[in-house]
PDB file of C-alpha atoms in Angstrom:
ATOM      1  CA  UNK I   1      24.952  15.692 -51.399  1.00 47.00           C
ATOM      2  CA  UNK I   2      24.243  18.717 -49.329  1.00 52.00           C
ATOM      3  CA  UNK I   3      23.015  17.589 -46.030  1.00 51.00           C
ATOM      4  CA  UNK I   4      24.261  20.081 -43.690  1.00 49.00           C
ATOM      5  CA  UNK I   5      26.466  19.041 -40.727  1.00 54.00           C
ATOM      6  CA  UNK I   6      24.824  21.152 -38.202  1.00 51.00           C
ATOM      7  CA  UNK I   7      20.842  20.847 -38.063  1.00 49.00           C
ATOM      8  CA  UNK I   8      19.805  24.007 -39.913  1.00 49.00           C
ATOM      9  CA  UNK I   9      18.858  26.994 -38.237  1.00 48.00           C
ATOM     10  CA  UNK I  10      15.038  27.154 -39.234  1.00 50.00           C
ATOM     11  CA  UNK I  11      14.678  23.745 -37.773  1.00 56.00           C
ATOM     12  CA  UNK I  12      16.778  22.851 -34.658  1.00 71.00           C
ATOM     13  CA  UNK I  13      16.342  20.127 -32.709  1.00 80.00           C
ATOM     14  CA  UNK I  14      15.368  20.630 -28.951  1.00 84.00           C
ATOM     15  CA  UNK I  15      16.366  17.717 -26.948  1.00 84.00           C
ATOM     16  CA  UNK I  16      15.084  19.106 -23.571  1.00 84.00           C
ATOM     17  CA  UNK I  17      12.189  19.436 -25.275  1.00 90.00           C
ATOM     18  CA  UNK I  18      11.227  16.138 -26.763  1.00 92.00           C
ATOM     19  CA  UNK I  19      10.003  14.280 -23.891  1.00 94.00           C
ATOM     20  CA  UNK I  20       7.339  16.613 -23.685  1.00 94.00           C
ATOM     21  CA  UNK I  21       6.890  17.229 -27.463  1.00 92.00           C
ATOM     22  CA  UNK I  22       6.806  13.493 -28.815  1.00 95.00           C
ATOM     23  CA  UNK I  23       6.993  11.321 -25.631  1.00 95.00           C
ATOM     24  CA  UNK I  24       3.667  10.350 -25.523  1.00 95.00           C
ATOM     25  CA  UNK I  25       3.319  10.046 -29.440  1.00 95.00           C
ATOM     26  CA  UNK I  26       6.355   7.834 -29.527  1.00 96.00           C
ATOM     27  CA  UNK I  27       5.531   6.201 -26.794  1.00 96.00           C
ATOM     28  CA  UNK I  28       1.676   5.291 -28.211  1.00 95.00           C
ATOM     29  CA  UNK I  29       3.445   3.908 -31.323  1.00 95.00           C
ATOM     30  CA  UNK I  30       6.323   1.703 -29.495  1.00 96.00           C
ATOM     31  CA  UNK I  31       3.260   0.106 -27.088  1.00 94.00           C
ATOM     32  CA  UNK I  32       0.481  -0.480 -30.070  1.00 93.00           C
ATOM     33  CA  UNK I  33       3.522  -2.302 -31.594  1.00 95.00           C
ATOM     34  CA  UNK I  34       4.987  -4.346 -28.567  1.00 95.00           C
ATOM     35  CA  UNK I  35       2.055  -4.519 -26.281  1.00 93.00           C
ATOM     36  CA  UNK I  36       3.745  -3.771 -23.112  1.00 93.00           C
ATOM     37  CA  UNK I  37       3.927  -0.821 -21.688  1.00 94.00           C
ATOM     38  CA  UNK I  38       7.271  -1.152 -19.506  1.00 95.00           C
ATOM     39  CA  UNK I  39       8.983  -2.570 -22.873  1.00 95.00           C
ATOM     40  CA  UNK I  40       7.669   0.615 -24.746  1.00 96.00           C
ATOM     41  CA  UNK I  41       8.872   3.162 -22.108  1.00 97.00           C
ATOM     42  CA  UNK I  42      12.338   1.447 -22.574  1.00 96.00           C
ATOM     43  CA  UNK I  43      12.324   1.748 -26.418  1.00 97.00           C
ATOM     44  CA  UNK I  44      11.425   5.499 -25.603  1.00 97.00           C
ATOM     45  CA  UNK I  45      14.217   6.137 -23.757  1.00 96.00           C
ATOM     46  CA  UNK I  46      16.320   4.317 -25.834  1.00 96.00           C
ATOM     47  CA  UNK I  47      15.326   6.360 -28.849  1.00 96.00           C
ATOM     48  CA  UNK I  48      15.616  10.127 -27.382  1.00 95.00           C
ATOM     49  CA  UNK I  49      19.549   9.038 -26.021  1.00 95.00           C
ATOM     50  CA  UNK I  50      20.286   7.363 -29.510  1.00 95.00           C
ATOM     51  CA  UNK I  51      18.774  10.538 -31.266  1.00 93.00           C
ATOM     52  CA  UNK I  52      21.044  12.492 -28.977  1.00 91.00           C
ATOM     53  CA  UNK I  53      24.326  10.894 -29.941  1.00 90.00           C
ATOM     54  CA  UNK I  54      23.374  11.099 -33.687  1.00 88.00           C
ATOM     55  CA  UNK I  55      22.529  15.117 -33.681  1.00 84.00           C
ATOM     56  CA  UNK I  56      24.683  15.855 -36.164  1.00 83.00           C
ATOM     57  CA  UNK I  57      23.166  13.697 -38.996  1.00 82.00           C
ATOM     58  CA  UNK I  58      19.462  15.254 -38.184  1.00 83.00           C
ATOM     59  CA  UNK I  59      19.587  16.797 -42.084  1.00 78.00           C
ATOM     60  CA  UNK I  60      16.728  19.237 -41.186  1.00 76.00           C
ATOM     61  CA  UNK I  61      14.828  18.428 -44.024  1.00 78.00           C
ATOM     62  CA  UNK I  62      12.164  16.001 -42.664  1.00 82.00           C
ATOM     63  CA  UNK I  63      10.367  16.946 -39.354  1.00 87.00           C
ATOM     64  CA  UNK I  64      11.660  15.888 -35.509  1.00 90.00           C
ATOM     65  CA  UNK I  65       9.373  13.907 -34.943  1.00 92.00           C
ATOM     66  CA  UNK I  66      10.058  12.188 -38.209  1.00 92.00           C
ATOM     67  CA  UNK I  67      13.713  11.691 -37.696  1.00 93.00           C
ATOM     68  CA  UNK I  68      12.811  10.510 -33.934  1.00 95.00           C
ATOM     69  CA  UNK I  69      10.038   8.019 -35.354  1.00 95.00           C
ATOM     70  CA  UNK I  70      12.716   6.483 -37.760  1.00 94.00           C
ATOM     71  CA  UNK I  71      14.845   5.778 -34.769  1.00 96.00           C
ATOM     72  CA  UNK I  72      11.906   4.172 -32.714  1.00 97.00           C
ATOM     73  CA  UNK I  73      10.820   1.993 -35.699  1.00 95.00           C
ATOM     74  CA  UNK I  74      14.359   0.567 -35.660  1.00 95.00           C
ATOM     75  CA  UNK I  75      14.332  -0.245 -32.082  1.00 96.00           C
ATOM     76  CA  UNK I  76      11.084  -1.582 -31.857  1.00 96.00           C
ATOM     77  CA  UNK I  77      12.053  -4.206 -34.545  1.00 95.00           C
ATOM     78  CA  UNK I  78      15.322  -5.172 -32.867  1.00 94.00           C
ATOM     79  CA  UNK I  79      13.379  -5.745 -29.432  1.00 95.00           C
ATOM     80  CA  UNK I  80      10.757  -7.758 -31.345  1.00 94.00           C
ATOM     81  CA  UNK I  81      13.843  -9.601 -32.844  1.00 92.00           C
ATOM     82  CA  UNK I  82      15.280 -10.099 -29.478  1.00 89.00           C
ATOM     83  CA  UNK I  83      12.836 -11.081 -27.581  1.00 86.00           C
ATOM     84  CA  UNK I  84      11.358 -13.769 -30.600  1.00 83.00           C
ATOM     85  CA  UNK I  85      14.698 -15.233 -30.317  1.00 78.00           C
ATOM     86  CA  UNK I  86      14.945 -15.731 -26.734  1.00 74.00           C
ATOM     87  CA  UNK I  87      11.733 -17.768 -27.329  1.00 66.00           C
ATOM     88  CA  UNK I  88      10.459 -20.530 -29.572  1.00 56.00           C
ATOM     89  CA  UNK I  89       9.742 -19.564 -32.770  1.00 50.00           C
ATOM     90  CA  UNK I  90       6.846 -21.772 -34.311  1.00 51.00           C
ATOM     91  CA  UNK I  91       4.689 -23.503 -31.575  1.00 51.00           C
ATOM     92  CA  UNK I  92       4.361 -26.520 -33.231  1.00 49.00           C
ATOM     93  CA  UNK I  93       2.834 -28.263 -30.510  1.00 48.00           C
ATOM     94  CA  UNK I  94      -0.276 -29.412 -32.240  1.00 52.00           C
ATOM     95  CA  UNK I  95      -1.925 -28.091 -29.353  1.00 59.00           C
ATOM     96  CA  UNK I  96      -2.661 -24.739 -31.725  1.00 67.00           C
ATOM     97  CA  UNK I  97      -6.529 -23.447 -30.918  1.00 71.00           C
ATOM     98  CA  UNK I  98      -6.913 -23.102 -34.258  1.00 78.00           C
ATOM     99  CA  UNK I  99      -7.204 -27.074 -34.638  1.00 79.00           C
ATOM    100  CA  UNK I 100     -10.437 -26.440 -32.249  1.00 82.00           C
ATOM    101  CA  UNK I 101     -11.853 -24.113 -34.421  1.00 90.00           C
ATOM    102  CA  UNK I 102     -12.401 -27.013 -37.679  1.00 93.00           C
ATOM    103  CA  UNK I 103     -13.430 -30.808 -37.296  1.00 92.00           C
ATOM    104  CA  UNK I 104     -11.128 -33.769 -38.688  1.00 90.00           C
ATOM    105  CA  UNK I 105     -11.984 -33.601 -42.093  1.00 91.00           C
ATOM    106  CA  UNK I 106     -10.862 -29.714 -42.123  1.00 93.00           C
ATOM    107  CA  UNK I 107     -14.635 -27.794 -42.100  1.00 94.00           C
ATOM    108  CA  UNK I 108     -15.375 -24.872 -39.893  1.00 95.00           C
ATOM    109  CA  UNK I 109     -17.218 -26.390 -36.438  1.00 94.00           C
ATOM    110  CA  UNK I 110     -20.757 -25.502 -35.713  1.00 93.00           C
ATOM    111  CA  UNK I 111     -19.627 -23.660 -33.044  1.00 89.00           C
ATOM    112  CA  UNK I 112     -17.705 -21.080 -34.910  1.00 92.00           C
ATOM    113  CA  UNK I 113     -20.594 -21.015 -37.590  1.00 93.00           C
ATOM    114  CA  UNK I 114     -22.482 -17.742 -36.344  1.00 92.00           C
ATOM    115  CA  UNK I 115     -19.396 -15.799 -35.111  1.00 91.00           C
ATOM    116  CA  UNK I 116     -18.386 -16.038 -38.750  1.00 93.00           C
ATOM    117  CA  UNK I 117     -21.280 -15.322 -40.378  1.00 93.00           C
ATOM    118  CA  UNK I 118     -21.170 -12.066 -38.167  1.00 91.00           C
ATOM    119  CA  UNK I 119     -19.157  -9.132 -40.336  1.00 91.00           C
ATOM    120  CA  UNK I 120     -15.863  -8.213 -38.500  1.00 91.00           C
ATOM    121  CA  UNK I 121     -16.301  -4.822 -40.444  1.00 88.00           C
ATOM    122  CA  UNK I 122     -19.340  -3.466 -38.351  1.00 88.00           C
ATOM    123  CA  UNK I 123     -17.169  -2.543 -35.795  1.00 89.00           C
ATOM    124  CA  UNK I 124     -17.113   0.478 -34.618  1.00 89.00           C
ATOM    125  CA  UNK I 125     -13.930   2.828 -35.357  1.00 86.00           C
ATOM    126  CA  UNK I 126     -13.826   3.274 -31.481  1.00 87.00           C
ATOM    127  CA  UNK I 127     -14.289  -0.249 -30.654  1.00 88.00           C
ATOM    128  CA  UNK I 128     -11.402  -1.843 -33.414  1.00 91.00           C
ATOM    129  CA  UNK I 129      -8.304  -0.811 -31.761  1.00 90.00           C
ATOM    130  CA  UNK I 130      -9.398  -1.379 -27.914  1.00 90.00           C
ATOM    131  CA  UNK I 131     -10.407  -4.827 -29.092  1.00 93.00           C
ATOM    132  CA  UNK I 132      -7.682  -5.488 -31.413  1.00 94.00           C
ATOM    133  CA  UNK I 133      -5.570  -4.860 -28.941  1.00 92.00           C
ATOM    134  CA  UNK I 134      -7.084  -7.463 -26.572  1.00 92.00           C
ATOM    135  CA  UNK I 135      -6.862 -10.112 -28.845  1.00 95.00           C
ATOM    136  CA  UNK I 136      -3.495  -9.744 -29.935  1.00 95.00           C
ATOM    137  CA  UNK I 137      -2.334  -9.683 -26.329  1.00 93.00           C
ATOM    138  CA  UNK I 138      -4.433 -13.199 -26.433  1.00 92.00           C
ATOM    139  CA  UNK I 139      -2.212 -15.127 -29.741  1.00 92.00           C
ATOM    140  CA  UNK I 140       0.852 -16.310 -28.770  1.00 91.00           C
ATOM    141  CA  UNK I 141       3.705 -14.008 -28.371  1.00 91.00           C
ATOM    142  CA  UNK I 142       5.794 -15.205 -32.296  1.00 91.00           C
ATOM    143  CA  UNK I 143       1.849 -15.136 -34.274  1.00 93.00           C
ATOM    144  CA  UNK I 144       1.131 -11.638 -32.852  1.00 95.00           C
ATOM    145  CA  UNK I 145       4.517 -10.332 -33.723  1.00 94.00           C
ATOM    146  CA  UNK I 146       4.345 -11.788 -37.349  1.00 95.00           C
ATOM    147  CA  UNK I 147       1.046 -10.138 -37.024  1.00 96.00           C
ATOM    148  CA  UNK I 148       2.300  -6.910 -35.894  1.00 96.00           C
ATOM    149  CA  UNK I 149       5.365  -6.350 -38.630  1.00 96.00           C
ATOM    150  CA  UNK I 150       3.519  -7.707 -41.228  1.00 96.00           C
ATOM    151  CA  UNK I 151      -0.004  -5.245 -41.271  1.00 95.00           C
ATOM    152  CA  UNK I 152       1.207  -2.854 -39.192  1.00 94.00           C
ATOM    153  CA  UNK I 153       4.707  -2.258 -39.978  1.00 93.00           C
ATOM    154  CA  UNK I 154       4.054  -3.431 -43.326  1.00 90.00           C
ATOM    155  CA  UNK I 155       7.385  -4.907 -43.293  1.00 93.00           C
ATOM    156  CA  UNK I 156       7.971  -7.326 -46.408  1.00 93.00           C
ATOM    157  CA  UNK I 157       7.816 -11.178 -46.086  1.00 93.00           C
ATOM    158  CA  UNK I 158      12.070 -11.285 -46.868  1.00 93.00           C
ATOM    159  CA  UNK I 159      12.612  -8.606 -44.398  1.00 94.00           C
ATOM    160  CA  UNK I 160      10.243 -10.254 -41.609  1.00 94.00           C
ATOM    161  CA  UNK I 161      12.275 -13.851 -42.127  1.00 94.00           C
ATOM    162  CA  UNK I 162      15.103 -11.802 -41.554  1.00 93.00           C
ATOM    163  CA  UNK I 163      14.363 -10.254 -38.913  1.00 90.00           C
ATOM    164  CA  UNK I 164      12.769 -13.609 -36.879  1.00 89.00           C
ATOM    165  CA  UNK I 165      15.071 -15.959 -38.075  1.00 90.00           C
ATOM    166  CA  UNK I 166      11.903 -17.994 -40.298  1.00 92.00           C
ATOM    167  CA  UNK I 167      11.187 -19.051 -42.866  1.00 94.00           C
ATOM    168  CA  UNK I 168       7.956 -17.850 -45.532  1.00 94.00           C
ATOM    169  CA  UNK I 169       6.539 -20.591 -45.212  1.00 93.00           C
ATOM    170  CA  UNK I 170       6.913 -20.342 -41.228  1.00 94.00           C
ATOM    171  CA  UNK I 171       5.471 -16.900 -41.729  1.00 95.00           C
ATOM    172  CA  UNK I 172       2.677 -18.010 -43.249  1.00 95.00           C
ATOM    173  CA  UNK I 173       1.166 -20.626 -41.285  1.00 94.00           C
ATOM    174  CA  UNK I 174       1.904 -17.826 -38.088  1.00 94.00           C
ATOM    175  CA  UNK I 175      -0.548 -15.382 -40.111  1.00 96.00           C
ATOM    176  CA  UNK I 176      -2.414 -17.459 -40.914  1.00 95.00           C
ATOM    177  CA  UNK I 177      -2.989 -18.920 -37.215  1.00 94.00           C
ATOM    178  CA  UNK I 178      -3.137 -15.335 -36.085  1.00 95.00           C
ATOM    179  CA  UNK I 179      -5.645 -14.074 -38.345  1.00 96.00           C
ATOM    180  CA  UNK I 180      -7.819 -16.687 -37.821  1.00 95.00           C
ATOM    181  CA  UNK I 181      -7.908 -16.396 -34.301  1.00 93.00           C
ATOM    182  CA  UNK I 182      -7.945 -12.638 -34.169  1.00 95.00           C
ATOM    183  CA  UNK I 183     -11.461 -12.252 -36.159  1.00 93.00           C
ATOM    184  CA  UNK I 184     -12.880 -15.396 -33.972  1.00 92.00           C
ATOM    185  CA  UNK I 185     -11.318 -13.339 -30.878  1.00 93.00           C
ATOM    186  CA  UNK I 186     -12.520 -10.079 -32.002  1.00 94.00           C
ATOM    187  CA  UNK I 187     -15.873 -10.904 -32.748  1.00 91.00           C
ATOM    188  CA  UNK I 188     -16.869 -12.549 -29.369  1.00 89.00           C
ATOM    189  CA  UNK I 189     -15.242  -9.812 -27.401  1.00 86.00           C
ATOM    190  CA  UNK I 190     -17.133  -7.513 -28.951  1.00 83.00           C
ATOM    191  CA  UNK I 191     -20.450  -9.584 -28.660  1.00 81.00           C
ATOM    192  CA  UNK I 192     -19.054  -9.701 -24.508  1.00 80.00           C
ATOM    193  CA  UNK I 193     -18.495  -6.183 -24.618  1.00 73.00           C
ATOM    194  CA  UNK I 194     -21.827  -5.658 -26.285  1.00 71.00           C
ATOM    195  CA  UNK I 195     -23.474  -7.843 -23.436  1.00 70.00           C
ATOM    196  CA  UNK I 196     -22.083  -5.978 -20.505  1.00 67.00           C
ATOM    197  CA  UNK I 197     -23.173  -2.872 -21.632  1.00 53.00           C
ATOM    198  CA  UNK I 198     -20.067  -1.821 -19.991  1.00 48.00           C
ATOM    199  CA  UNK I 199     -19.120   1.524 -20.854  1.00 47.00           C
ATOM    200  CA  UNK I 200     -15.592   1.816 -20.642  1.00 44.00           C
TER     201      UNK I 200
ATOM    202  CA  UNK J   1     -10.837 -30.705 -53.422  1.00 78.00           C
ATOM    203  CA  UNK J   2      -9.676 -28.241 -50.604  1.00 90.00           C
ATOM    204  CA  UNK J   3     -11.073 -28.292 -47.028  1.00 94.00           C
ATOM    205  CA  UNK J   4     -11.757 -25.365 -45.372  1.00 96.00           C
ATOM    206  CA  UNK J   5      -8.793 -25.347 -43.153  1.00 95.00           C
ATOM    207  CA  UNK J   6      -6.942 -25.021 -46.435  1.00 95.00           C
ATOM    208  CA  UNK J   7      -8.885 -22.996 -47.790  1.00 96.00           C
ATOM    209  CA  UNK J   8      -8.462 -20.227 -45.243  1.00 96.00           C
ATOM    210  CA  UNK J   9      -4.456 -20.856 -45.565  1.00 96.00           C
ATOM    211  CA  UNK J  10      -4.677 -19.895 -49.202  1.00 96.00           C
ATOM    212  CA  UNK J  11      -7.076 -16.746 -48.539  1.00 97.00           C
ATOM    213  CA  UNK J  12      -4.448 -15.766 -45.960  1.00 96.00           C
ATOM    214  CA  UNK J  13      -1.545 -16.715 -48.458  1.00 95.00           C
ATOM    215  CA  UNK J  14      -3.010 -14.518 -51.478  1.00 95.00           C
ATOM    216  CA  UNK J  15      -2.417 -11.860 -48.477  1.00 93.00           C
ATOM    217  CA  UNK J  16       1.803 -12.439 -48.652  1.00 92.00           C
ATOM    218  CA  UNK J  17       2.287 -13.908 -52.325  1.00 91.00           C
ATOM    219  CA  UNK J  18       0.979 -14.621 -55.732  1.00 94.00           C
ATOM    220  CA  UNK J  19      -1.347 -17.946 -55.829  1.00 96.00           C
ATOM    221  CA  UNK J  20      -0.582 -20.205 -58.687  1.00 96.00           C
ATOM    222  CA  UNK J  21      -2.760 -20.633 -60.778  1.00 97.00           C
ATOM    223  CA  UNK J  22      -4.404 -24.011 -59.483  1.00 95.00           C
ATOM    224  CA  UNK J  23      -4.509 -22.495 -56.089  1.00 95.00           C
ATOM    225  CA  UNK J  24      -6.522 -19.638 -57.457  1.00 96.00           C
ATOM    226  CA  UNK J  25      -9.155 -21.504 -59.099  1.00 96.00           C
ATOM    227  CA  UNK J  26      -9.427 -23.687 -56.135  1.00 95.00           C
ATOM    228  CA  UNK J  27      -9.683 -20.671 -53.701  1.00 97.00           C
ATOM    229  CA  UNK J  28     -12.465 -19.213 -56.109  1.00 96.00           C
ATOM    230  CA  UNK J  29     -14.241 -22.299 -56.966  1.00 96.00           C
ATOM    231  CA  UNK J  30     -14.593 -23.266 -53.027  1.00 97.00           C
ATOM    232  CA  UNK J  31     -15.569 -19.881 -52.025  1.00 97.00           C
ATOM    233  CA  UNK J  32     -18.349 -19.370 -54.713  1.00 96.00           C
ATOM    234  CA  UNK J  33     -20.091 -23.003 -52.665  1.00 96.00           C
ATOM    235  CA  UNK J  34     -19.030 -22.042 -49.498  1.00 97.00           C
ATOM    236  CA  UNK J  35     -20.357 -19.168 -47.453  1.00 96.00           C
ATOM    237  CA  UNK J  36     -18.348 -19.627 -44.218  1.00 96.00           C
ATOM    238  CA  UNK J  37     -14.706 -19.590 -46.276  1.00 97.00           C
ATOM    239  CA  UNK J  38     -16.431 -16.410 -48.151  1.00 97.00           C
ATOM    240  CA  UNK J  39     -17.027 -14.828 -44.388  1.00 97.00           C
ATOM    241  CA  UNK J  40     -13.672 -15.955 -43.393  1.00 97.00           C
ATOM    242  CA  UNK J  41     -11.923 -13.889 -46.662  1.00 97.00           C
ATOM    243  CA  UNK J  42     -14.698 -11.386 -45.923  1.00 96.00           C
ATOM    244  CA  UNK J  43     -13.185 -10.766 -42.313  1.00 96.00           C
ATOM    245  CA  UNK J  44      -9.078 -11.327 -42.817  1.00 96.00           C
ATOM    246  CA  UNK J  45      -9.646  -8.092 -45.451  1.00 96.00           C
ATOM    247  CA  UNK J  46     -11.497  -6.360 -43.241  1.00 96.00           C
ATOM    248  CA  UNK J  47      -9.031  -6.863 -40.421  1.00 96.00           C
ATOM    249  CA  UNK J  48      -6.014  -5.966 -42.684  1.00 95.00           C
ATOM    250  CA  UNK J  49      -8.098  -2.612 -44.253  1.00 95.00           C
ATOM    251  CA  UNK J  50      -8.768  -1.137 -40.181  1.00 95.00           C
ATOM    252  CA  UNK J  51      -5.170  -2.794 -39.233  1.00 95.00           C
ATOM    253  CA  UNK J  52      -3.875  -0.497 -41.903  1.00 93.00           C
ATOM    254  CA  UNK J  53      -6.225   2.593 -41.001  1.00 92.00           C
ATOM    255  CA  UNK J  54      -5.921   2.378 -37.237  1.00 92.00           C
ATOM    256  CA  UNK J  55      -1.826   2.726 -37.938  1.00 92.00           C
ATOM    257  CA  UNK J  56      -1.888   5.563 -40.011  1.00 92.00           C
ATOM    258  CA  UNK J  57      -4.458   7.586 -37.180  1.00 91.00           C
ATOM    259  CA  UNK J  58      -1.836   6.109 -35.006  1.00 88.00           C
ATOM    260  CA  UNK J  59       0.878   8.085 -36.844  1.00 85.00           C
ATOM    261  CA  UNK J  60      -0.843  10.848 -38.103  1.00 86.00           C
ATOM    262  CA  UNK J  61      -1.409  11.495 -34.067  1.00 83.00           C
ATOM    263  CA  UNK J  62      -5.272  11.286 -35.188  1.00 83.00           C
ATOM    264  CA  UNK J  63      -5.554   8.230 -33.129  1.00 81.00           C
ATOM    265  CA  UNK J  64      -8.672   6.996 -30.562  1.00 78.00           C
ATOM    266  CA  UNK J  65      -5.910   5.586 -28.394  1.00 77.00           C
ATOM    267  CA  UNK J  66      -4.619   8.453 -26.272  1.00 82.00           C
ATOM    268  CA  UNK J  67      -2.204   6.200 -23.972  1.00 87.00           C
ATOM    269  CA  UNK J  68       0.894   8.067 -22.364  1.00 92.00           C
ATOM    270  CA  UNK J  69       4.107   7.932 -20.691  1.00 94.00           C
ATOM    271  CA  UNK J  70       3.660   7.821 -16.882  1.00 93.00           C
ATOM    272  CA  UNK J  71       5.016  10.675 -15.402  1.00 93.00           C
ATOM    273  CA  UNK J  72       7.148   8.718 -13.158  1.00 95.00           C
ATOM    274  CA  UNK J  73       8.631   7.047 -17.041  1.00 95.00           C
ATOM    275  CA  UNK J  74       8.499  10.687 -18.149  1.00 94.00           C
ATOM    276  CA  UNK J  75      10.308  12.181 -14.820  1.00 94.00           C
ATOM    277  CA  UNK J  76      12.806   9.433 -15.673  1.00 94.00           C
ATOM    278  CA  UNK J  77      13.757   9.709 -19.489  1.00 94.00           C
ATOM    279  CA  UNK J  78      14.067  13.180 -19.010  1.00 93.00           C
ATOM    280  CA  UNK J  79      16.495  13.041 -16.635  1.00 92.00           C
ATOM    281  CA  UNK J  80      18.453  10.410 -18.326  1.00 92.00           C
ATOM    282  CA  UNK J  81      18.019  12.862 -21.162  1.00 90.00           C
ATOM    283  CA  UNK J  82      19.545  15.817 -19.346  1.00 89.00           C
ATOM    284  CA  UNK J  83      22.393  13.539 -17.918  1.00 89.00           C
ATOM    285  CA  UNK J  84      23.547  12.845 -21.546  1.00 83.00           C
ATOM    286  CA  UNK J  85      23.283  16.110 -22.950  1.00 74.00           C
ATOM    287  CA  UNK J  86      25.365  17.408 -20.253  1.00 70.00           C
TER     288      UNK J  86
END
């Protein structure tokens, strides 16, 4: 192994400069994944003073923003893992909305009929993450962060229980709640959104 | 025979793990018959395909979502920065 002690020379790391370098990169990925702004701004922080007390095993091989990234990725998983076990895990209070989306005998209700006939994948590449982000902020707190380690950290189904304390089969029927309520939630937003012709 | 409810756990399911082989030939029997559970798959690959693509604009920096730090956070972390590198 030849990973230098010191960062090498052709690519030093800056410290003074990384709030203004990757701040607001870092700080875009931390909120997409925890949806909170405050919460993100901590994780920020959090990363720059951790990356400053681990210097000296920056190899210099990947880029700073890379190395810094790593870091962040780590923390935001250990908040998510705090803050799911502070809470209650599976909501298994029957009172799930996904119950009001099919009748007794398990079919989709008329009332959810044309949303779903309606393709989630006309959306518009400007419209998908303002909306996604709406509707996530909408699930409960455990299906949106099964949601959110799952397709967007891509995170493996051992490595999620892990991390949440779960089970699979827990994990599953929180995807599967979530994803059924995200394309219902997405798809009347955007018909709302559509309707206000607002312009934001 | 599967309702829908179940139906939309499986196509969910065959997201995270390999369907048996019953499973499968439910899931593709039901979804030939029924258009609504065929919208339903239709729409949880769609939302894991632009789940997946908005995250790598995301980290490619190629993003539509141009969020960042408030200056006061920014003010802040940079002077906790400069405290600790002292």
């Amino acid at each position: 192994m030849d990973i230098p002690a010191e960062p090498a020379p052709d690519a030093p790391l800056r410290p003074a400069d990384w709030v203004d370098e990757h701040g607001d990169y870092l700080f875009r990925y931390a909120v997409s994944r925890l949806r909170n702004a405050e919460a993100a701004e901590e994780v920020v922080q959090q990363t720059f003073l951790a990356g400053l007390e681990h210097v000296h095993q920056f190899s210099g091989k990947g880029s700073e923003r890379g190395w810094l990234t790593g870091i962040l990725k780590r923390k935001v998983i250990d908040l998510i893992r705090v803050r799911q076990r502070t809470e209650n895990l599976i909501d298994d209070d029957g009172g799930d909305p996904i119950d009001q989306m099919f009748d007794r005998s398990g079919h989709w209700k008329k009332s959810v009929r044309s949303t779903l006939m309606q393709p989630l994948d006309s959306l518009e590449r400007e419209e998908f993450w303002p909306i996604l982000r709406q509707c996530l902020h909408r699930l409960p707190a455990n299906q949106a962060d099964a949601f959110t380690l799952r397709e967007m950290e891509e995170l493996g189904t051992e490595e999620i229980c892990k991390e949440l304390a779960i089970t699979p089969s827990n994990l599953w029927v929180l995807l599967h709640r979530a994803r059924v309520r995200l394309a219902q939630c997405m798809k009347t937003r955007w018909n709302q959104d559509r309707d206000q012709v607002d312009t934001r | 025979m599967f309702s829908c409810k179940e139906i939309s756990k499986l196509v969910s399911e065959s997201l995270e793990t390999k369907l048996t082989f019953r499973q499968r030939v439910e899931l593709w029997m039901h979804l030939r018959l029924c258009r609504l559970c065929a919208a339903f798959r239709r729409d949880t690959v769609a939302l894991h395909r632009r789940t997946q693509q908005h995250v790598a604009e995301l980290d490619n920096d190629r993003s539509v979502a141009k969020a960042k730090l408030s200056s006061e956070a920014r003010q802040r972390i940079k002077q906790a920065i400069a405290a600790r590198n002292d």
